[in-house]
mmCIF file of C-alpha atoms in Angstrom:
data_model
loop_
_atom_site.group_PDB
_atom_site.id
_atom_site.type_symbol
_atom_site.label_atom_id
_atom_site.label_comp_id
_atom_site.label_asym_id
_atom_site.label_seq_id
_atom_site.Cartn_x
_atom_site.Cartn_y
_atom_site.Cartn_z
ATOM 1 C CA MET O 2 103.411 121.624 246.173
ATOM 2 C CA LEU O 3 100.963 119.202 244.596
ATOM 3 C CA ILE O 4 99.229 122.020 242.774
ATOM 4 C CA HIS O 5 102.590 123.286 241.401
ATOM 5 C CA LYS O 6 103.510 119.802 240.073
ATOM 6 C CA THR O 7 100.073 119.385 238.523
ATOM 7 C CA ARG O 8 100.415 122.727 236.739
ATOM 8 C CA GLU O 9 103.893 121.728 235.523
ATOM 9 C CA THR O 10 102.573 118.399 234.198
ATOM 10 C CA LEU O 11 99.732 120.128 232.365
ATOM 11 C CA SER O 12 102.157 122.635 230.901
ATOM 12 C CA GLN O 13 104.403 119.857 229.539
ATOM 13 C CA THR O 14 101.404 118.013 228.115
ATOM 14 C CA GLU O 15 100.130 121.145 226.419
ATOM 15 C CA LEU O 16 103.600 121.791 224.986
ATOM 16 C CA ARG O 17 103.852 118.271 223.572
ATOM 17 C CA TYR O 18 100.322 118.560 222.128
ATOM 18 C CA ALA O 19 101.127 121.902 220.525
ATOM 19 C CA THR O 20 104.359 120.521 219.064
ATOM 20 C CA VAL O 21 102.633 117.471 217.557
ATOM 21 C CA HIS O 22 99.810 119.644 216.214
ATOM 22 C CA LEU O 23 102.291 122.041 214.610
ATOM 23 C CA PHE O 24 104.269 119.169 213.056
ATOM 24 C CA LEU O 25 101.154 117.524 211.625
ATOM 25 C CA GLY O 26 99.924 120.840 210.311
ATOM 26 C CA LEU O 27 103.196 121.509 208.512
ATOM 27 C CA ALA O 28 103.301 117.959 207.114
ATOM 28 C CA PHE O 29 99.787 118.146 205.704
ATOM 29 C CA SER O 30 100.414 121.619 204.291
ATOM 30 C CA PHE O 31 103.587 120.451 202.547
ATOM 31 C CA LEU O 32 101.794 117.391 201.162
ATOM 32 C CA HIS O 33 98.929 119.529 199.879
ATOM 33 C CA VAL O 34 101.292 121.958 198.125
ATOM 34 C CA SER O 35 103.364 119.124 196.622
ATOM 35 C CA VAL O 36 100.318 117.349 195.213
ATOM 36 C CA ALA O 37 98.889 120.608 193.875
ATOM 37 C CA LEU O 38 102.131 121.483 192.099
ATOM 38 C CA ALA O 39 102.468 117.992 190.619
ATOM 39 C CA ALA O 40 98.897 118.061 189.337
ATOM 40 C CA ASP O 41 99.319 121.574 187.994
ATOM 41 C CA LYS O 42 102.436 120.572 186.039
ATOM 42 C CA SER O 43 100.907 117.450 184.525
ATOM 43 C CA LEU O 44 97.594 119.083 183.633
ATOM 44 C CA HIS O 45 98.843 121.949 181.491
ATOM 45 C CA LYS O 46 98.856 122.259 177.748
ATOM 46 C CA MET O 47 100.262 124.819 175.394
ATOM 47 C CA THR O 48 97.884 125.638 172.564
ATOM 48 C CA VAL O 49 99.291 127.297 169.459
ATOM 49 C CA THR O 50 97.063 128.824 166.784
ATOM 50 C CA LEU O 51 98.378 129.516 163.276
ATOM 51 C CA HIS O 52 96.870 132.429 161.366
ATOM 52 C CA PRO O 53 96.925 132.525 157.523
ATOM 53 C CA GLU O 54 97.743 136.235 157.453
ATOM 54 C CA LYS O 55 100.844 135.652 159.613
ATOM 55 C CA THR O 56 102.072 132.558 157.767
ATOM 56 C CA SER O 57 104.221 132.276 154.645
ATOM 57 C CA ILE O 58 104.822 129.007 152.769
ATOM 58 C CA HIS O 59 107.436 129.061 149.982
ATOM 59 C CA TRP O 60 108.441 126.214 147.696
ATOM 60 C CA THR O 61 111.458 125.864 145.416
ATOM 61 C CA LEU O 62 111.915 123.516 142.459
ATOM 62 C CA SER O 63 115.161 123.408 140.491
ATOM 63 C CA ASP O 64 115.975 122.430 136.946
ATOM 64 C CA PRO O 65 119.230 122.730 134.957
ATOM 65 C CA ILE O 66 118.229 126.099 133.487
ATOM 66 C CA HIS O 67 116.668 127.992 136.373
ATOM 67 C CA THR O 68 114.995 127.672 139.761
ATOM 68 C CA VAL O 69 111.247 128.049 140.138
ATOM 69 C CA HIS O 70 109.892 129.739 143.265
ATOM 70 C CA GLY O 71 106.302 129.574 144.412
ATOM 71 C CA THR O 72 103.942 129.813 147.370
ATOM 72 C CA PHE O 73 101.051 128.069 149.075
ATOM 73 C CA LYS O 74 98.432 129.500 151.434
ATOM 74 C CA LEU O 75 97.644 128.229 154.899
ATOM 75 C CA THR O 76 93.988 127.434 155.519
ATOM 76 C CA ARG O 77 94.078 126.897 159.261
ATOM 77 C CA GLY O 78 96.157 125.380 162.040
ATOM 78 C CA VAL O 79 95.851 124.568 165.752
ATOM 79 C CA VAL O 80 98.347 122.494 167.755
ATOM 80 C CA SER O 81 98.026 121.436 171.405
ATOM 81 C CA LEU O 82 101.116 120.261 173.273
ATOM 82 C CA ASN O 83 101.117 118.346 176.558
ATOM 83 C CA LEU O 84 103.944 119.989 178.515
ATOM 84 C CA ASP O 85 104.351 116.945 180.727
ATOM 85 C CA ASP O 86 105.144 114.241 178.164
ATOM 86 C CA GLY O 87 105.659 116.105 174.855
ATOM 87 C CA SER O 88 102.691 114.502 173.115
ATOM 88 C CA ALA O 89 100.920 116.684 170.581
ATOM 89 C CA GLU O 90 97.688 116.771 168.651
ATOM 90 C CA GLY O 91 95.996 119.072 166.192
ATOM 91 C CA LEU O 92 95.928 119.762 162.463
ATOM 92 C CA ILE O 93 97.620 122.186 160.068
ATOM 93 C CA GLU O 94 95.963 122.492 156.657
ATOM 94 C CA VAL O 95 97.171 124.098 153.424
ATOM 95 C CA ASP O 96 95.069 124.800 150.329
ATOM 96 C CA ALA O 97 96.648 122.676 147.591
ATOM 97 C CA ALA O 98 94.917 124.722 144.871
ATOM 98 C CA SER O 99 96.584 127.893 146.164
ATOM 99 C CA GLY O 100 100.000 126.759 144.882
ATOM 100 C CA GLU O 101 101.357 129.213 142.344
ATOM 101 C CA SER O 102 104.675 130.260 140.795
ATOM 102 C CA GLY O 103 103.720 133.314 138.738
ATOM 103 C CA SER O 104 103.233 131.397 135.473
ATOM 104 C CA ALA O 105 99.616 130.464 134.712
ATOM 105 C CA ALA O 106 100.623 127.782 132.194
ATOM 106 C CA ARG O 107 103.171 126.154 134.514
ATOM 107 C CA ASP O 108 100.814 126.324 137.491
ATOM 108 C CA GLY O 109 98.022 124.773 135.449
ATOM 109 C CA ARG O 110 100.244 121.796 134.611
ATOM 110 C CA MET O 111 101.311 121.501 138.257
ATOM 111 C CA HIS O 112 97.720 121.342 139.521
ATOM 112 C CA LYS O 113 96.448 119.077 136.753
ATOM 113 C CA ASN O 114 99.329 116.628 136.384
ATOM 114 C CA VAL O 115 101.306 116.675 139.646
ATOM 115 C CA LEU O 116 99.258 117.783 142.632
ATOM 116 C CA GLU O 117 95.889 116.872 141.104
ATOM 117 C CA SER O 118 94.481 119.497 143.428
ATOM 118 C CA ASP O 119 90.918 118.953 142.194
ATOM 119 C CA ARG O 120 91.027 115.417 143.631
ATOM 120 C CA TYR O 121 93.294 116.202 146.599
ATOM 121 C CA PRO O 122 92.481 119.771 147.699
ATOM 122 C CA VAL O 123 94.170 119.629 151.120
ATOM 123 C CA ILE O 124 97.814 119.273 152.161
ATOM 124 C CA SER O 125 98.114 118.739 155.909
ATOM 125 C CA PHE O 126 100.391 117.986 158.836
ATOM 126 C CA ARG O 127 99.124 116.258 161.970
ATOM 127 C CA PRO O 128 101.680 116.472 164.828
ATOM 128 C CA THR O 129 102.028 113.620 167.296
ATOM 129 C CA ARG O 130 105.066 114.604 169.388
ATOM 130 C CA ILE O 131 107.315 117.582 170.097
ATOM 131 C CA ILE O 132 110.876 116.865 171.250
ATOM 132 C CA GLY O 133 112.621 119.774 172.948
ATOM 133 C CA GLU O 134 111.867 122.789 175.132
ATOM 134 C CA ALA O 135 108.832 124.363 173.489
ATOM 135 C CA MET O 136 108.324 126.797 176.391
ATOM 136 C CA ALA O 137 111.866 128.184 176.370
ATOM 137 C CA ALA O 138 112.211 131.913 177.006
ATOM 138 C CA SER O 139 115.019 132.223 174.450
ATOM 139 C CA ASP O 140 115.680 130.912 170.931
ATOM 140 C CA GLU O 141 115.346 127.149 170.746
ATOM 141 C CA VAL O 142 115.314 124.293 168.229
ATOM 142 C CA VAL O 143 112.749 121.506 168.641
ATOM 143 C CA THR O 144 111.729 118.494 166.576
ATOM 144 C CA ALA O 145 108.129 117.894 165.563
ATOM 145 C CA GLU O 146 107.083 114.370 164.628
ATOM 146 C CA GLY O 147 103.856 113.707 162.804
ATOM 147 C CA ILE O 148 102.022 112.689 159.658
ATOM 148 C CA PHE O 149 102.299 114.740 156.462
ATOM 149 C CA ARG O 150 99.450 114.165 154.021
ATOM 150 C CA ILE O 151 99.696 115.129 150.355
ATOM 151 C CA HIS O 152 98.148 113.764 147.162
ATOM 152 C CA GLY O 153 95.838 111.570 149.245
ATOM 153 C CA ALA O 154 98.621 109.660 151.040
ATOM 154 C CA ASP O 155 100.118 109.808 154.548
ATOM 155 C CA HIS O 156 103.871 110.021 155.166
ATOM 156 C CA PRO O 157 105.747 110.069 158.521
ATOM 157 C CA LEU O 158 107.677 113.318 158.784
ATOM 158 C CA GLN O 159 110.159 114.888 161.195
ATOM 159 C CA LEU O 160 110.452 118.661 161.167
ATOM 160 C CA ARG O 161 113.353 120.618 162.636
ATOM 161 C CA ILE O 162 111.715 123.785 163.968
ATOM 162 C CA ASN O 163 113.416 127.009 165.024
ATOM 163 C CA LEU O 164 111.555 128.922 167.736
ATOM 164 C CA HIS O 165 112.131 132.620 168.420
ATOM 165 C CA PRO O 166 109.940 133.671 171.393
ATOM 166 C CA ARG O 167 109.098 137.347 171.819
ATOM 167 C CA GLY O 168 106.737 137.993 174.714
ATOM 168 C CA ASN O 169 103.515 136.090 174.120
ATOM 169 C CA GLU O 170 104.398 135.431 170.480
ATOM 170 C CA ILE O 171 106.725 132.901 168.866
ATOM 171 C CA THR O 172 108.247 133.135 165.398
ATOM 172 C CA VAL O 173 108.355 129.595 164.000
ATOM 173 C CA GLN O 174 110.563 128.596 161.061
ATOM 174 C CA THR O 175 111.107 125.232 159.392
ATOM 175 C CA HIS O 176 112.599 123.842 156.189
ATOM 176 C CA PHE O 177 111.952 120.385 154.767
ATOM 177 C CA VAL O 178 112.068 118.460 151.504
ATOM 178 C CA VAL O 179 109.193 116.637 149.824
ATOM 179 C CA PRO O 180 110.266 113.783 147.471
ATOM 180 C CA TYR O 181 107.064 114.177 145.499
ATOM 181 C CA VAL O 182 107.915 111.658 142.754
ATOM 182 C CA ASP O 183 108.827 108.946 145.282
ATOM 183 C CA TRP O 184 105.538 109.753 147.037
ATOM 184 C CA GLY O 185 103.513 108.854 143.976
ATOM 185 C CA MET O 186 103.183 112.142 142.091
ATOM 186 C CA LYS O 187 103.989 112.523 138.423
ATOM 187 C CA ASP O 188 107.454 113.624 137.334
ATOM 188 C CA PRO O 189 106.883 116.783 135.234
ATOM 189 C CA SER O 190 110.197 116.329 133.406
ATOM 190 C CA THR O 191 110.192 116.034 129.616
ATOM 191 C CA PHE O 192 112.741 114.638 127.177
ATOM 192 C CA ILE O 193 114.152 118.150 126.758
ATOM 193 C CA LEU O 194 113.698 119.602 130.248
ATOM 194 C CA ARG O 195 114.545 117.696 133.415
ATOM 195 C CA VAL O 196 113.418 118.991 136.812
ATOM 196 C CA ASP O 197 114.324 117.945 140.324
ATOM 197 C CA ARG O 198 112.319 115.075 141.788
ATOM 198 C CA MET O 199 112.219 116.853 145.149
ATOM 199 C CA VAL O 200 110.748 120.195 146.159
ATOM 200 C CA ASP O 201 112.005 122.356 149.048
ATOM 201 C CA LEU O 202 109.514 123.935 151.399
ATOM 202 C CA ASP O 203 110.139 126.820 153.799
ATOM 203 C CA VAL O 204 107.494 127.801 156.335
ATOM 204 C CA GLU O 205 107.503 130.800 158.650
ATOM 205 C CA THR O 206 104.736 131.931 160.948
ATOM 206 C CA THR O 207 104.149 134.032 164.036
ATOM 207 C CA VAL O 208 101.893 132.408 166.596
ATOM 208 C CA SER O 209 100.546 133.200 170.039
ATOM 209 C CA ARG O 210 100.811 130.748 172.892
ATOM 210 C CA GLU O 211 98.434 130.157 175.760
ATOM 211 C CA LEU O 212 98.667 127.932 178.804
ATOM 212 C CA ILE O 213 95.436 126.073 179.504
ATOM 213 C CA ALA O 214 94.939 124.502 182.929
ATOM 214 C CA VAL O 215 92.813 121.382 182.674
ATOM 215 C CA PRO O 216 90.619 120.923 185.800
ATOM 216 C CA ALA O 217 91.670 118.026 188.006
ATOM 217 C CA ILE O 218 89.416 114.967 187.971
ATOM 218 C CA LYS O 219 87.717 114.635 191.336
ATOM 219 C CA PRO O 220 87.790 111.179 192.976
#
């Protein structure tokens, strides 16, 4: 009888021990997974590389008689986006001297008198923040905030960007206006011919996206 009770007591003790061990094991496993997922989410970036051969930059300048169309060429561009807080960094550069409209005389005046591309050879955009769902699987519109640099001066700029994801590629489109005269560049208008004091820019590119996991910092 005593032996039977002792065995029963041991059995209950073992059961309680096994239950506590199982509970603690599940708790620690859940905590480990939760921390890992939180770290993984906060330590990811999306890096986007712009390629000149996949990028088109068109500008439009109007006057009372006709509208002038031209292009610029991208030099390079890399943007890194923190998926956790929307902060961004990187640099997109355009060759100012590549601006052309199909008229050598007009383009010569533009580079010499307006852009002064010999003195200011680079037009750039440095992003600081992306507002919106940049990793969306379907078409999306986001806002890019940053600094636009032209003619040697920096200007805060907000860009409305249309994203069209297709697999591992994204078609990116944006339109914005540069008030070049207000930004310190010469008005090319003459007494006879008046031109707009703003130029429209349309940019389209196809980029690839890549998720980069940043290793966790060990305590």
